Short mmCIF file of C-alpha atoms in Angstrom, two decimals:
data_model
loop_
_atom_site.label_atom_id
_atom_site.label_comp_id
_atom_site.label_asym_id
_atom_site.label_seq_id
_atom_site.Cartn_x
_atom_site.Cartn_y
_atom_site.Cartn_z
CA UNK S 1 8.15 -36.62 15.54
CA UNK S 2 12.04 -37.00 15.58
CA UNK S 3 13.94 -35.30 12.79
CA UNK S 4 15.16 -38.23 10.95
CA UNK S 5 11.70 -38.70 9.65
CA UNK S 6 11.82 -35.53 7.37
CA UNK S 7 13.74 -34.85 4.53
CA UNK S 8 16.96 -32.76 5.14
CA UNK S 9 20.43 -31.22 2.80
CA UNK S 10 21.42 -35.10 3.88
CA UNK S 11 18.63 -36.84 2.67
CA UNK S 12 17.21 -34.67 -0.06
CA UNK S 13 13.67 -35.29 -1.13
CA UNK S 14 13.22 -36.67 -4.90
CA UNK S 15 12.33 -34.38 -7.42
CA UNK S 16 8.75 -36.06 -7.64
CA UNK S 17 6.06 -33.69 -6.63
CA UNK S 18 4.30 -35.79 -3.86
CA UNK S 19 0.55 -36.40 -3.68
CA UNK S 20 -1.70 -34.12 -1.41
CA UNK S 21 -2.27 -36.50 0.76
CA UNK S 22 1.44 -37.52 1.53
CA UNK S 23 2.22 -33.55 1.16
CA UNK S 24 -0.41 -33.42 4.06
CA UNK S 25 1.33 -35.45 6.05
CA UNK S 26 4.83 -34.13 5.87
CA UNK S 27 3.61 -30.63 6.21
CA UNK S 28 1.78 -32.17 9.92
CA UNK S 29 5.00 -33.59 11.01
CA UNK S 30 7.13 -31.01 10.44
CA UNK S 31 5.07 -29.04 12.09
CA UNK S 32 4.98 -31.50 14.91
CA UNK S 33 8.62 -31.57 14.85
CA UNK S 34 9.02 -27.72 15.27
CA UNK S 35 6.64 -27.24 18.18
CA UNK S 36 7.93 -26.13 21.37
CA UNK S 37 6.49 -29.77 23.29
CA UNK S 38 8.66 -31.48 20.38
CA UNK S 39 12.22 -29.49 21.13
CA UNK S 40 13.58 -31.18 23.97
CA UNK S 41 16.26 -32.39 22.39
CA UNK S 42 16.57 -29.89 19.51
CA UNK S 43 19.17 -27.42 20.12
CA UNK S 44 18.22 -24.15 18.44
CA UNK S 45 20.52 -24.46 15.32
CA UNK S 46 19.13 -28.04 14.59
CA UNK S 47 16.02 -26.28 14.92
CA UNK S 48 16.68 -23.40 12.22
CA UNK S 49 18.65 -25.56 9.96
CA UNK S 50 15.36 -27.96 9.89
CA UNK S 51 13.62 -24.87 9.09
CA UNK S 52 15.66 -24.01 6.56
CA UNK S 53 15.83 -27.12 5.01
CA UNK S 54 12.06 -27.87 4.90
CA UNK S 55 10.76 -24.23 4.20
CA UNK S 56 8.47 -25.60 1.77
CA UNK S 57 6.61 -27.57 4.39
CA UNK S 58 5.60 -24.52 5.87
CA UNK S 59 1.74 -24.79 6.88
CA UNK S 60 -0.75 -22.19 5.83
CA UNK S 61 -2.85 -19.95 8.22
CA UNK S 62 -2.45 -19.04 11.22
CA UNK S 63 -0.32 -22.27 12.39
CA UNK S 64 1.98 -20.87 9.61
CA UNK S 65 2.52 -17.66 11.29
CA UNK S 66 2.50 -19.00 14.67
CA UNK S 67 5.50 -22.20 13.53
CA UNK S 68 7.32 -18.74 11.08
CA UNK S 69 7.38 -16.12 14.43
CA UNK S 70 8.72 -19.39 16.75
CA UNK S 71 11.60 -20.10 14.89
CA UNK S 72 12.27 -16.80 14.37
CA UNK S 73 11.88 -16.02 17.94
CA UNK S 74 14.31 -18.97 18.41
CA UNK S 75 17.12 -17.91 16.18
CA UNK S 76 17.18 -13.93 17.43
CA UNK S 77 16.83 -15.16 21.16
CA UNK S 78 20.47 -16.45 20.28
CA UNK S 79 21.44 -12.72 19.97
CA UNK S 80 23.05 -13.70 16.70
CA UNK S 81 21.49 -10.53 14.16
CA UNK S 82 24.18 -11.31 11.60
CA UNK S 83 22.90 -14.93 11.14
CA UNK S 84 19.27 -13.87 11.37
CA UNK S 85 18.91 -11.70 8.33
CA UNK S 86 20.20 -14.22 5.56
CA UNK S 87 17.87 -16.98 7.70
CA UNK S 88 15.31 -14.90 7.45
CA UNK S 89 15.76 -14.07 3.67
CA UNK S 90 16.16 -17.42 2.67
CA UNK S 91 12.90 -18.25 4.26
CA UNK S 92 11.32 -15.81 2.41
CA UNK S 93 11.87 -17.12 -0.63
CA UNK S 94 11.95 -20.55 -0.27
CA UNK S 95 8.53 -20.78 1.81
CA UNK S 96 5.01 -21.38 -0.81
CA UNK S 97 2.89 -17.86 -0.69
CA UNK S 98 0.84 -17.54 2.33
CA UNK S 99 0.61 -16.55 6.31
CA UNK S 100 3.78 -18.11 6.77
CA UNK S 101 5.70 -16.50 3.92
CA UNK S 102 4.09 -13.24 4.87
CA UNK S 103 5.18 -13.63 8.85
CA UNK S 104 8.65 -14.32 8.00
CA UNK S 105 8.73 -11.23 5.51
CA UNK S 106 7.39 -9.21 8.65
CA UNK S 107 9.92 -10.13 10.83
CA UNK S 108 12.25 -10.00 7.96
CA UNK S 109 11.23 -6.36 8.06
CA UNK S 110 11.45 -5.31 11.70
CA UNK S 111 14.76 -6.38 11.67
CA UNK S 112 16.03 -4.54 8.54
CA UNK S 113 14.32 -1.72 10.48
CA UNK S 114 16.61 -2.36 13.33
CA UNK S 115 19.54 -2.55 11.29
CA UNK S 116 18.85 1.35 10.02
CA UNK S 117 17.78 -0.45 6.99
CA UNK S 118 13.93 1.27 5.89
CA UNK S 119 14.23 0.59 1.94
CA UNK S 120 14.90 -2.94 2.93
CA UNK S 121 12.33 -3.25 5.31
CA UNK S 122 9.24 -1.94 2.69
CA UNK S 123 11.12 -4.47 0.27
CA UNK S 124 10.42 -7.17 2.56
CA UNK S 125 7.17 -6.29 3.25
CA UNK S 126 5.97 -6.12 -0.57
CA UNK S 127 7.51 -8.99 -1.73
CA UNK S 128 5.54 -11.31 0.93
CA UNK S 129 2.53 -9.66 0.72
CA UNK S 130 -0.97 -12.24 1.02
CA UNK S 131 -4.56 -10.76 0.62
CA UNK S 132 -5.26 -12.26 3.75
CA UNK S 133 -3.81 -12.25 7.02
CA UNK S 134 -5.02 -12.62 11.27
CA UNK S 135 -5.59 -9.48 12.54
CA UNK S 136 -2.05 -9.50 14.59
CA UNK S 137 0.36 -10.67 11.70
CA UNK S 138 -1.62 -8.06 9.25
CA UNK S 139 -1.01 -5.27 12.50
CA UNK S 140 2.59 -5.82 13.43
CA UNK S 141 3.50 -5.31 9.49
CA UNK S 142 1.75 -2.41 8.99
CA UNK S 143 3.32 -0.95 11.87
CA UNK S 144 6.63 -2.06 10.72
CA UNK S 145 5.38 -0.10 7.33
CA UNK S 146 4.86 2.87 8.99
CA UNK S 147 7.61 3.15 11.21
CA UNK S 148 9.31 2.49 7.38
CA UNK S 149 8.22 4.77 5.51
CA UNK S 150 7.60 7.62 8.18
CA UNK S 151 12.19 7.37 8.70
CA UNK S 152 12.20 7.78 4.79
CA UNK S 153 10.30 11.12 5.07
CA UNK S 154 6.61 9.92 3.64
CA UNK S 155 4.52 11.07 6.82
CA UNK S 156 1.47 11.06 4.65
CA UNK S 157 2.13 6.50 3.58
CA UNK S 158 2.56 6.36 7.35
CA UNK S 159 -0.30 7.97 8.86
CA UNK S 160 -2.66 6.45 5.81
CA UNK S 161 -1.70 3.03 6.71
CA UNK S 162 -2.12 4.01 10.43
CA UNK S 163 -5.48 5.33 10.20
CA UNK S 164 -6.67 2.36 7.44
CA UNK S 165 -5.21 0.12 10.38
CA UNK S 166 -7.90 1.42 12.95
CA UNK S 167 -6.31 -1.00 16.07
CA UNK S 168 -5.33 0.38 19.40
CA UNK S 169 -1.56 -0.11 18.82
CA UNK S 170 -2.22 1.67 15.29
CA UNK S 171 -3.91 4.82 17.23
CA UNK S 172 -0.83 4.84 19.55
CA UNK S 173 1.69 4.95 16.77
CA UNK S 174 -0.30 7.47 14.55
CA UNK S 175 -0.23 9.72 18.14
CA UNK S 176 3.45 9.64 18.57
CA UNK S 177 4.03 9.80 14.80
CA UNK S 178 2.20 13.03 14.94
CA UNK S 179 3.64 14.24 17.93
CA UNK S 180 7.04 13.93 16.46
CA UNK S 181 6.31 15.98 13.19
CA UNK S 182 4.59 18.33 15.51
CA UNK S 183 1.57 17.61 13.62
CA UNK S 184 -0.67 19.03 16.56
CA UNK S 185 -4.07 19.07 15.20
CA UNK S 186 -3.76 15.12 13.77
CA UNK S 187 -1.78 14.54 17.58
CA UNK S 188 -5.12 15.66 19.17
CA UNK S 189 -7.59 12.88 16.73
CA UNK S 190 -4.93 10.12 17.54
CA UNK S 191 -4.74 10.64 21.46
CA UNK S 192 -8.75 11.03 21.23
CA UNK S 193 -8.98 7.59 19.57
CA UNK S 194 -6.39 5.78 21.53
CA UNK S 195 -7.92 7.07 25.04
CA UNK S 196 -11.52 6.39 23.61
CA UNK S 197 -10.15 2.72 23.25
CA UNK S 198 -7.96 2.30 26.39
CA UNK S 199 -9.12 4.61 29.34
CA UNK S 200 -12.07 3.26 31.69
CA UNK S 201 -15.39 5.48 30.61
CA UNK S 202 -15.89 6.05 34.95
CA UNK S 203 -13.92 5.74 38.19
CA UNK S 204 -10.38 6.89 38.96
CA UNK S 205 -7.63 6.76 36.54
CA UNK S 206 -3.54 5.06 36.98
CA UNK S 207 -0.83 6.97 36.98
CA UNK S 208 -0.37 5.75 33.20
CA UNK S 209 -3.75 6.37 32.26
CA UNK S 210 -3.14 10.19 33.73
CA UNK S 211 -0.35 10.27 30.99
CA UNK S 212 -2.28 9.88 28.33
CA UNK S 213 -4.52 12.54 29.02
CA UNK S 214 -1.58 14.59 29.72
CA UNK S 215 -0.60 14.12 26.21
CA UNK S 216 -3.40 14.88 24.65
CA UNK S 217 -3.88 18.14 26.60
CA UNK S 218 -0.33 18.87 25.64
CA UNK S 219 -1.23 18.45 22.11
CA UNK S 220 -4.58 20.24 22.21
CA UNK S 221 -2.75 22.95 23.97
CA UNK S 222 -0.02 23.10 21.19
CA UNK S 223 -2.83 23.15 18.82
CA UNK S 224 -4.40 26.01 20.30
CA UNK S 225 -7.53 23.97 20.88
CA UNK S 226 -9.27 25.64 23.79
CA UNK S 227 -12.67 24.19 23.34
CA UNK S 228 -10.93 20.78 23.82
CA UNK S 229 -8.88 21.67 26.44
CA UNK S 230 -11.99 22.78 28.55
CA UNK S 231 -13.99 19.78 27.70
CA UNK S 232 -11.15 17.82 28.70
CA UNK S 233 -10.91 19.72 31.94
CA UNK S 234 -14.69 19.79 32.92
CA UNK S 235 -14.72 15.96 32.00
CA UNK S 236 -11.38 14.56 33.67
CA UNK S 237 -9.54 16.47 35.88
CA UNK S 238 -11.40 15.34 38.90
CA UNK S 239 -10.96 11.34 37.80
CA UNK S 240 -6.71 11.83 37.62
CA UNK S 241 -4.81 10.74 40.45
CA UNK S 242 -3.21 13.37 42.88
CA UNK S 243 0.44 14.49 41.40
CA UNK S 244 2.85 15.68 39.32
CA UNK S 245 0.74 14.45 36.33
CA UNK S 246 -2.39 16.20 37.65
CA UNK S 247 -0.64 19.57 38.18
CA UNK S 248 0.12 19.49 34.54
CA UNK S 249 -2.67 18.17 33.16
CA UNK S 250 -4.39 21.58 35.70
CA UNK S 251 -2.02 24.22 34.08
CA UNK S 252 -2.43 22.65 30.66
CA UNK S 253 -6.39 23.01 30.49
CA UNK S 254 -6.80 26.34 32.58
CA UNK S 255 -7.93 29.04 30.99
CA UNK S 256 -5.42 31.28 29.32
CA UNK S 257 -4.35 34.92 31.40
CA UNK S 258 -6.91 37.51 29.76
CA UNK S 259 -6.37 40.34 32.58
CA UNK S 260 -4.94 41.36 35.83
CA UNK S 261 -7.36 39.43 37.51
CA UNK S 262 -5.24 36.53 36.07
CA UNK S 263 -1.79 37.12 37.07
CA UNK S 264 -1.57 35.83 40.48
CA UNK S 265 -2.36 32.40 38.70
CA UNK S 266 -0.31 32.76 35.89
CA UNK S 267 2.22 33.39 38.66
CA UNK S 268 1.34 30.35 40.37
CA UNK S 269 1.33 28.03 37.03
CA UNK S 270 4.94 29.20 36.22
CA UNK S 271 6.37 28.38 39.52
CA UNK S 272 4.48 24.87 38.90
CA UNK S 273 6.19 24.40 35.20
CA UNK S 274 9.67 25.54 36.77
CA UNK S 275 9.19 23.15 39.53
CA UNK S 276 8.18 20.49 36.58
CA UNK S 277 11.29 21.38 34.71
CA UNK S 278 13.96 21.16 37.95
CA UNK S 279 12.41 18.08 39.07
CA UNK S 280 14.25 15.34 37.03
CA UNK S 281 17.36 16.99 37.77
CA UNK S 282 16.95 17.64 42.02
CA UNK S 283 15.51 13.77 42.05
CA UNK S 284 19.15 13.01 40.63
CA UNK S 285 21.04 15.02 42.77
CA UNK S 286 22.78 13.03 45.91
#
């Protein structure tokens, strides 16, 4: 649908509240008008000021969020952050409550969050908040939430909404989130649930799979959880892939040095963790 057919700041709509039917029909073409098929000759201003003008056509559901995160995507692709926040604010409260409103007050968010901003980012958040939302809007916000709150000091908000969350990218967050507070014993449930959910349950692992067993043996190990570190040991060990990963993942899950017996190991584990350490650094050498 071209653009001329929808109202715009030249040809403002009357104040007469239009029937549902015609309201039907202007929210289908302008969300015609905004689909990527329907750009061609849309440059990607035209494209946000139609937005901007029309916010209250926003459709509902999930072709809400979907048209909300495209225009969005379209206005920060132009690398322009100082034009994006009062865009994104002003679609925020002109668009009706609902998926849309809610998707632009996510990215609304993650961009405050960007900009150093966490206050402003849980501000956005609760003012757009809907009951309910598709699994992916409802995950990227509480992510954004708990990245939020977690900067502001409130570890326990974060790791709530984390664990209420219950999604793979939710487990990964809550992991690292605990890993950086040096949480150890919550690092070792997150890394569990995340590699229950992403690692193969037989055959060879990737080099990235490796890792994260390697970082939930270092948290085990920094928990002082031996019985995990040997079930971890007797169960993967044998399924990681030949390396520098491996050799970790080895030293991490042997059994601590008890007696003499021990020492040529613990000799041979230290040379491994030196070797570890210098690694980076001879790799970079010329």
């Amino acid at each position: 649908a071209p653009a001329g057919d929808l109202p715009t700041a030249a040809t403002p709509r009357s104040g007469a509240r239009p029937s549902a039917v015609v309201g039907a029909k202007l929210r289908a073409i302008f969300a015609e008008s905004l689909m990527p098929t329907a750009q061609a000759s849309l440059k990607p201003f035209d494209l946000v000021a139609m937005a901007e003008e029309n916010a209250d056509l926003m459709p509902d559901g999930e072709a809400g969020q979907r048209l909300a995160e495209h225009v969005s995507d379209q206005l920060l692709e132009l690398d322009l952050p100082g034009r994006a926040t009062p865009f994104l604010e002003k679609m925020v409260a002109a668009a009706p409550q609902g998926v849309a409103k809610s998707a632009f007050g996510g990215r609304l968010a993650a961009l405050r969050l960007e900009q150093a901003n966490p206050q402003g980012a849980i501000d956005a958040l609760k003012s757009t908040v809907n009951g309910s939302l598709p699994p992916t809007l409802l995950e990227s916000r509480t992510l954004t939430f708990a990245t939020a709150v977690a900067r502001q000091g409130d570890l326990a908000s974060a790791r709530n909404a984390l664990v209420d969350l219950d999604t793979e990218a939710g487990d990964k967050a809550l992991a690292e989130l605990s890993e950086a507070s040096r949480a150890w014993p919550a690092a070792v449930v997150a890394w569990s649930r995340y590699a229950a959910r992403v690692l193969p349950p037989r055959g060879p692992y990737t080099d990235a799979q490796a890792l994260i067993l390697l970082r939930l043996a270092g948290a085990a190990a920094e928990a002082g959880d031996s019985d995990r570190l040997a079930k971890l040991r007797t169960a993967e060990l044998t399924r990681l892939p030949p390396g520098k990963n491996a050799d970790l993942f080895n030293l991490l899950t042997a059994k601590p040095v008890r007696d003499v017996a021990d020492l040529p190991r613990a000799a041979r584990e230290t040379a491994l963790v030196g070797g570890a350490a210098a690694g980076p650094a001879a790799s970079a050498s010329p």
